[in-house]
Coordinates of C-alpha atoms (C1' of nucleotides) in Angstrom, one line a residue:
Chain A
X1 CA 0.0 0.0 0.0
X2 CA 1.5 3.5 -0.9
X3 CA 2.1 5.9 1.9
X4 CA -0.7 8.6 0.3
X5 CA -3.2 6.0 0.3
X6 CA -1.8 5.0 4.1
X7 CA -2.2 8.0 5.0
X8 CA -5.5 8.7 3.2
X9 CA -6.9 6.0 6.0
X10 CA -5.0 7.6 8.8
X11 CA -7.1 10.7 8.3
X12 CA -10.5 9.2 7.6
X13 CA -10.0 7.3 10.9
X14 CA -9.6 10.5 12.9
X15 CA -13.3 11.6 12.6
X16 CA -14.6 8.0 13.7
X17 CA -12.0 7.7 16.3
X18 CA -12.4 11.2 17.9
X19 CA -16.0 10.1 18.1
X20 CA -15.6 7.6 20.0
X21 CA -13.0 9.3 22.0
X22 CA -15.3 11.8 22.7
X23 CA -18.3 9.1 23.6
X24 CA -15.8 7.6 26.3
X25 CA -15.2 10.6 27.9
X26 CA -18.7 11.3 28.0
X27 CA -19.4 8.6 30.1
X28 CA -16.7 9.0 32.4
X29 CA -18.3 12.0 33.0
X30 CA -21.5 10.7 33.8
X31 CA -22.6 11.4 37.8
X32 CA -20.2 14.3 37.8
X33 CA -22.7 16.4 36.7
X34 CA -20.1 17.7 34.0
X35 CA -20.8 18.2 30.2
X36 CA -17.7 18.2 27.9
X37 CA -17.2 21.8 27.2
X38 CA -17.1 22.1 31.5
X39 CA -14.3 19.7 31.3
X40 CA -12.5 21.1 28.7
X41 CA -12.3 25.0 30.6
X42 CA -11.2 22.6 33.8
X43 CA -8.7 20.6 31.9
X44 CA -6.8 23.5 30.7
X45 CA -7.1 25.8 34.3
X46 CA -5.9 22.7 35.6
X47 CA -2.3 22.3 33.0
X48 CA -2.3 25.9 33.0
X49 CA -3.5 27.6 36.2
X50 CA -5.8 30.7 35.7
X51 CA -6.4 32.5 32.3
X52 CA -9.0 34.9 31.1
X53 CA -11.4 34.0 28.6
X54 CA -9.5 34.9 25.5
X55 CA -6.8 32.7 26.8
X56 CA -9.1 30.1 27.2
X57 CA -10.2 30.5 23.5
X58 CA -6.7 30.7 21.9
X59 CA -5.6 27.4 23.9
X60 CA -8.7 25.5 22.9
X61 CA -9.4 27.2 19.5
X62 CA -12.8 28.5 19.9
X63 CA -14.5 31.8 19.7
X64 CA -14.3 33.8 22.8
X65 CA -17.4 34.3 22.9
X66 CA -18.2 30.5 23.4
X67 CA -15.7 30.4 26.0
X68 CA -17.8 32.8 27.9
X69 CA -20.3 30.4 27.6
X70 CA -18.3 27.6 28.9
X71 CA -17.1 29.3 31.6
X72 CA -20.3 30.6 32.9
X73 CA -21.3 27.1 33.1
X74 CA -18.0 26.3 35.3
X75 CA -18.7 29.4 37.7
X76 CA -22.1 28.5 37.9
X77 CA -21.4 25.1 39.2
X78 CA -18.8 26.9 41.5
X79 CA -15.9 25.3 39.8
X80 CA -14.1 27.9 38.8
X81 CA -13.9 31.4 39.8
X82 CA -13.5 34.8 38.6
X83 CA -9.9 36.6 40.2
X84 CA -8.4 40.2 39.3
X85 CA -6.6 40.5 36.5
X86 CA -3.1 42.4 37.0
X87 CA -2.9 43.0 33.2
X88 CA -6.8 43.9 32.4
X89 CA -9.1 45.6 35.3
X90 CA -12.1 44.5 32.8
X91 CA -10.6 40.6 31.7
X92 CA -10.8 38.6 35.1
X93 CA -8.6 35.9 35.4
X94 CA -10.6 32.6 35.7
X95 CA -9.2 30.1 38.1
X96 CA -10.0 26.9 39.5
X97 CA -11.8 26.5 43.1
X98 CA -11.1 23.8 45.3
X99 CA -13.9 21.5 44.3
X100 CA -12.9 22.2 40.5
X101 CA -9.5 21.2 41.4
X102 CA -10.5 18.6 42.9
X103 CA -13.1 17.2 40.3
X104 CA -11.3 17.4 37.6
X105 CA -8.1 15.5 39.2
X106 CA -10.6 12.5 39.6
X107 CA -12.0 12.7 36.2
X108 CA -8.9 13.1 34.9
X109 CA -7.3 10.0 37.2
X110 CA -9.9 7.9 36.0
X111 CA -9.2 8.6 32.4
X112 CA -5.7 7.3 32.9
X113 CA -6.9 4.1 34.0
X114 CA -8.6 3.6 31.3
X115 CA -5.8 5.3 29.2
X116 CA -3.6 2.5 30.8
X117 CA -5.9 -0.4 30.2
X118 CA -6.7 0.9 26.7
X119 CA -2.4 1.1 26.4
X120 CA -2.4 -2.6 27.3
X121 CA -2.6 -3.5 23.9
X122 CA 0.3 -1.7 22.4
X123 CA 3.9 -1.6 22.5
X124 CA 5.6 1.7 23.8
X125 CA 7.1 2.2 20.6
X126 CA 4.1 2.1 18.6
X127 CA 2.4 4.5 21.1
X128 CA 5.1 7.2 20.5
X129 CA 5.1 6.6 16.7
X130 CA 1.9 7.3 16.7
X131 CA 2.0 10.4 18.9
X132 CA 4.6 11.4 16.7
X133 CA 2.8 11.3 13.8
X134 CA -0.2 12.6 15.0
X135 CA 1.7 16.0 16.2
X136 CA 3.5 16.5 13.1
X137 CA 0.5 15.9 11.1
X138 CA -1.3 18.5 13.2
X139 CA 1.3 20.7 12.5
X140 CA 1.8 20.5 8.8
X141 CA -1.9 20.8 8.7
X142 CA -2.2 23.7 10.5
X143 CA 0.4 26.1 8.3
X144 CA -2.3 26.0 5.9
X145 CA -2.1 24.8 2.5
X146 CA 0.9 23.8 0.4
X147 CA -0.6 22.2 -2.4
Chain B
X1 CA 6.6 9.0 29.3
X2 CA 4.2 6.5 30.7
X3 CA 2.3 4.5 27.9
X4 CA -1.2 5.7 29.4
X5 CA 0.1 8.9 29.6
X6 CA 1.3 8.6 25.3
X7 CA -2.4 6.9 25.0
X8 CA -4.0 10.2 26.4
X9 CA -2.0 12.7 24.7
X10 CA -2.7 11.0 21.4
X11 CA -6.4 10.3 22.2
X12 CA -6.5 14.6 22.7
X13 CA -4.8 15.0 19.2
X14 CA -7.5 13.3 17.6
X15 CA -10.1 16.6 17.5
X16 CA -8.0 18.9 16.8
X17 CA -5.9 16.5 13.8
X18 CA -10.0 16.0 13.0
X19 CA -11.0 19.3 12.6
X20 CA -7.7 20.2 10.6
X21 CA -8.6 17.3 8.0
X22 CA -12.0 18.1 7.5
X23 CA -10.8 22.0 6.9
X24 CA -8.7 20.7 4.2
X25 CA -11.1 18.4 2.9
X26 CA -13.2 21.3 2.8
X27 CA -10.7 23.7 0.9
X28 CA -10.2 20.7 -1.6
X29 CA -14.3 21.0 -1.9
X30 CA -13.8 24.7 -2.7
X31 CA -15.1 25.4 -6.6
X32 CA -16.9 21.4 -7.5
X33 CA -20.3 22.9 -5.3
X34 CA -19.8 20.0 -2.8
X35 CA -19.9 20.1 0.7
X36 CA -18.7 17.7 3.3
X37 CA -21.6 15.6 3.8
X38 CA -22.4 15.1 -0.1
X39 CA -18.7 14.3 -0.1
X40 CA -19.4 11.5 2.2
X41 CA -22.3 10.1 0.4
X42 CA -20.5 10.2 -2.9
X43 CA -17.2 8.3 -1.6
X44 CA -19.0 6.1 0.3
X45 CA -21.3 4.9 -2.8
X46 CA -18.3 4.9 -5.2
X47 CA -17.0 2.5 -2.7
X48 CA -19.2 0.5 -2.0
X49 CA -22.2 1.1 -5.0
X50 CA -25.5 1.3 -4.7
X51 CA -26.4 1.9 -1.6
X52 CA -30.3 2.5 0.7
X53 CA -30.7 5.4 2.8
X54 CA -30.4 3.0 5.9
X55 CA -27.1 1.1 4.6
X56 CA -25.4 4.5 4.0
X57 CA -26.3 5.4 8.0
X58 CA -24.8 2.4 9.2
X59 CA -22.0 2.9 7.2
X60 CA -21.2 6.1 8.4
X61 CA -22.8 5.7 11.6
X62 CA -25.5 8.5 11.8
X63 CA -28.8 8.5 11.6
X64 CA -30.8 7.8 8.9
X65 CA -33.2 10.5 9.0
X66 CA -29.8 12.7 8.5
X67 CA -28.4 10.9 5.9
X68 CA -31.9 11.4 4.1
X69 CA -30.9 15.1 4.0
X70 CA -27.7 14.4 2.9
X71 CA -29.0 12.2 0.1
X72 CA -31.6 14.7 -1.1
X73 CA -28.7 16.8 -1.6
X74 CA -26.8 14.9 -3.5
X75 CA -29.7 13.9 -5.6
X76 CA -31.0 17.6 -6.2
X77 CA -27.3 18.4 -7.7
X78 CA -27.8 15.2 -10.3
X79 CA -25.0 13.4 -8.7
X80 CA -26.7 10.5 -7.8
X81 CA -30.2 8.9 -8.2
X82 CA -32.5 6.7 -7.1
X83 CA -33.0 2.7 -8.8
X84 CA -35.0 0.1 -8.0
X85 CA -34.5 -1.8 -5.0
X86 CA -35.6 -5.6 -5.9
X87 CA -35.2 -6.0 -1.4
X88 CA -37.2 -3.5 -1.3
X89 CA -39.9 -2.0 -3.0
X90 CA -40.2 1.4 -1.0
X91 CA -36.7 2.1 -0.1
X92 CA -35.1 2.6 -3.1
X93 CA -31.1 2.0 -3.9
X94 CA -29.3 5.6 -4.1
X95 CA -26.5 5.1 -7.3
X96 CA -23.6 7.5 -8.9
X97 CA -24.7 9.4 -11.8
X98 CA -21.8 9.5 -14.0
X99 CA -21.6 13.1 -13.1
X100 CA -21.2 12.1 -9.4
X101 CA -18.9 9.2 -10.6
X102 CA -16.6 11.9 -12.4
X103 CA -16.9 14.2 -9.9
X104 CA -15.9 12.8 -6.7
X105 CA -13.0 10.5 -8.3
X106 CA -11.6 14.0 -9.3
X107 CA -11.9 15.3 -5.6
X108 CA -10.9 12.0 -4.5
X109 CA -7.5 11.9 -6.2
X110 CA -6.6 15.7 -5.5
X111 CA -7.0 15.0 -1.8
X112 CA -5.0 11.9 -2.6
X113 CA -2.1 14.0 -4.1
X114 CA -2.2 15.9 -1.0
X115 CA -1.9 12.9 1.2
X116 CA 1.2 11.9 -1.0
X117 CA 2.4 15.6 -0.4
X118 CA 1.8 15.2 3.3
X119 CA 3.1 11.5 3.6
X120 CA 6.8 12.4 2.2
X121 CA 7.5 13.6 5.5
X122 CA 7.1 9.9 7.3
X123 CA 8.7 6.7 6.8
X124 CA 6.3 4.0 5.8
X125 CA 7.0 2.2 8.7
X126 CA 5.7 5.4 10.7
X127 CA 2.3 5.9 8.9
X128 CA 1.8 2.1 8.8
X129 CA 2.3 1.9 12.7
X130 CA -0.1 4.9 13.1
X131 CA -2.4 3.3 10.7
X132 CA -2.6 0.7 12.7
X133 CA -2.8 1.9 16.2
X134 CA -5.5 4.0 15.5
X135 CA -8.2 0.8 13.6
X136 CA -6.8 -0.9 16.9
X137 CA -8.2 1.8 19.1
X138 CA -11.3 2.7 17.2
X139 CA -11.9 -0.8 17.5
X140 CA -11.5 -1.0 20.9
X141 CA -13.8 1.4 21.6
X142 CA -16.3 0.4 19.4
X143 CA -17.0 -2.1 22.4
X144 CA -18.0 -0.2 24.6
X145 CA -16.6 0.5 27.9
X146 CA -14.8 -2.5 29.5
X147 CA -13.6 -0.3 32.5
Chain C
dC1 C1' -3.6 62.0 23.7
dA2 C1' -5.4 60.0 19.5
dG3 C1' -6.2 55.8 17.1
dT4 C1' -6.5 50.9 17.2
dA5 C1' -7.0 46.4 19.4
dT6 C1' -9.0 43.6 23.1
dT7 C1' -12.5 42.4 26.1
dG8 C1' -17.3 41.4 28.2
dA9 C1' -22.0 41.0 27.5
dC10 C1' -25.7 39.8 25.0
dA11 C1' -28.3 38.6 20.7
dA12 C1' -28.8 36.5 16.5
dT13 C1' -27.5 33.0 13.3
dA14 C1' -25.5 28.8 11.5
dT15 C1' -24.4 24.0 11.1
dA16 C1' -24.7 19.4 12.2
dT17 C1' -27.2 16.2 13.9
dT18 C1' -30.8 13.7 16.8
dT19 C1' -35.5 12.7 18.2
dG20 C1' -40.3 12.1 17.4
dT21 C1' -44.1 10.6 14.7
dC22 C1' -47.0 8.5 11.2
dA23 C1' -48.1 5.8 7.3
dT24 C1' -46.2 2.2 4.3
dT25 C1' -43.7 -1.8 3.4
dA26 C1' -41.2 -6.0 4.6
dT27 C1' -40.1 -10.1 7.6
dG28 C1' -40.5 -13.8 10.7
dA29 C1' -43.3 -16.9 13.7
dC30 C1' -46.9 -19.5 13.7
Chain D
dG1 C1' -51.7 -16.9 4.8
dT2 C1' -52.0 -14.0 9.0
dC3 C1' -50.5 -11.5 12.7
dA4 C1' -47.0 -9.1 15.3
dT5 C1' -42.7 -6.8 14.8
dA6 C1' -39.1 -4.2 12.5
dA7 C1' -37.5 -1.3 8.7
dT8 C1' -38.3 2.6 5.8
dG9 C1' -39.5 7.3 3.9
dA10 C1' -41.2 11.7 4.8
dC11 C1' -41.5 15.5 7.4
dA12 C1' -41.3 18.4 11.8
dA13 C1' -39.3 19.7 15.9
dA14 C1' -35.6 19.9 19.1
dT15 C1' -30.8 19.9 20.6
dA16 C1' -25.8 20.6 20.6
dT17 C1' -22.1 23.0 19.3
dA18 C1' -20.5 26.5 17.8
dT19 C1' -19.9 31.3 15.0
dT20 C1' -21.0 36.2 13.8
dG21 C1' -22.5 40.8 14.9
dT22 C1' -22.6 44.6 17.9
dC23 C1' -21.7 48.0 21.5
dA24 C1' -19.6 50.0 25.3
dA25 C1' -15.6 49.7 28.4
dT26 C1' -10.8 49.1 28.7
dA27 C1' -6.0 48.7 27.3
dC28 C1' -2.1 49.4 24.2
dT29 C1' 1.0 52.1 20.8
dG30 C1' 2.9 55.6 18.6

DNA sequence: CAGTATTGACAATATATTTGTCATTATGAC
DNA sequence: GTCATAATGACAAATATATTGTCAATACTG
């Protein structure tokens, strides 16, 4: 099999794949009263300690203005609060509270257990070749188009 | 790096290397009237023919009432139509129109030169691995949750 | 300090997709 | 064959996940 057509499958996999990626996580969400878009605000406070919104949108690629949305939810379920903002009086810096912290450690705790169980079935080496690939393919797909 | 810990970091790469593919899928789509979801229909039939309404959802795993929409659009633009179905009296077989035929082998192999274009930066052991890791893992989570 | 960019807040819109329903058609058990 | 059950088309409504538009307040730059 040539490498284009290789690679043809590679991409046509992500959709599917991220689907069901997306499905599992969903249910490991289930009883924390969490959607998706909550976990994704705590995931990145959580790497990256407090940000405003527009930080939020740049890291996860979204419109600020659905970040908003996202982070209202988070506040609202007192996961995250709002903290002054040396650089912008206006731009609060939104930060994890001590039940967000703590929620999303479990959530994401139990995701690596299932990461782990999941990794089972590979070989380290395959796991980082396909990292690899997966980055760099990101990467080259993001300058925008060559061809 | 742990192997759950690769697992998890790839499993995160799969939306954002998703949403990257399907933006230059939807460059390549730019000028041939097409949009993503006819382009589905139309690859799907020219590989695998004739197809129902209901075969084409399983295949792509949506729901059928959707991929009637999608369908009707193909079928307005004269890319496809509908032919008896001898299982079937009501439910008829959707086919290529030799329009449809034409056109999505032509979008087929320009996104297949941009694979090549892509591909020359891995080694064909690289993409195969990837390949391969990621059927393993969509099927492994096709099952359902064993954790 | 003037002009431009960033931000929050809120509304409107878009896109993709699912869910619900009903009448018609097929299938399988008897 | 007949009856119950499932599959299908057609169409409407609802939902999820965003984006786009706009305005006033705030910050940044020359």
């Amino acid at each position: 099999m040539s490498k284009a057509k290789q690679l043809h499958g590679f991409l046509w996999l992500t959709r599917p794949l991220m689907q069901r990626v997306e499905d599992m996580v969903r249910r490991g969400l289930e009883g924390t009263g969490l959607t998706v878009r909550m976990r994704a605000v705590l995931e990145i406070l959580d790497a990256r300690g407090a940000l405003s919104v527009p930080d939020i949108a740049r890291a996860l690629e979204v419109k600020r203005q659905y970040v908003q949305l996202m982070v209202n939810d988070v506040i609202e379920a007192g996961l995250a609060e709002k903290r002054d903002n040396p650089r912008h009086r206006a731009s609060p810096l939104i930060a994890l509270t001590e039940a967000g912290a703590a929620l999303i450690s479990e959530v994401l705790a139990a995701e690596r257990t299932r990461a782990g169980d999941l990794a089972d079935d590979f070989t380290e080496e395959e796991l980082e070749t396909a990292l690899r690939v997966a980055e760099r393919l990101t990467g080259a797909l993001s300058d925008g188009d060559r061809t």
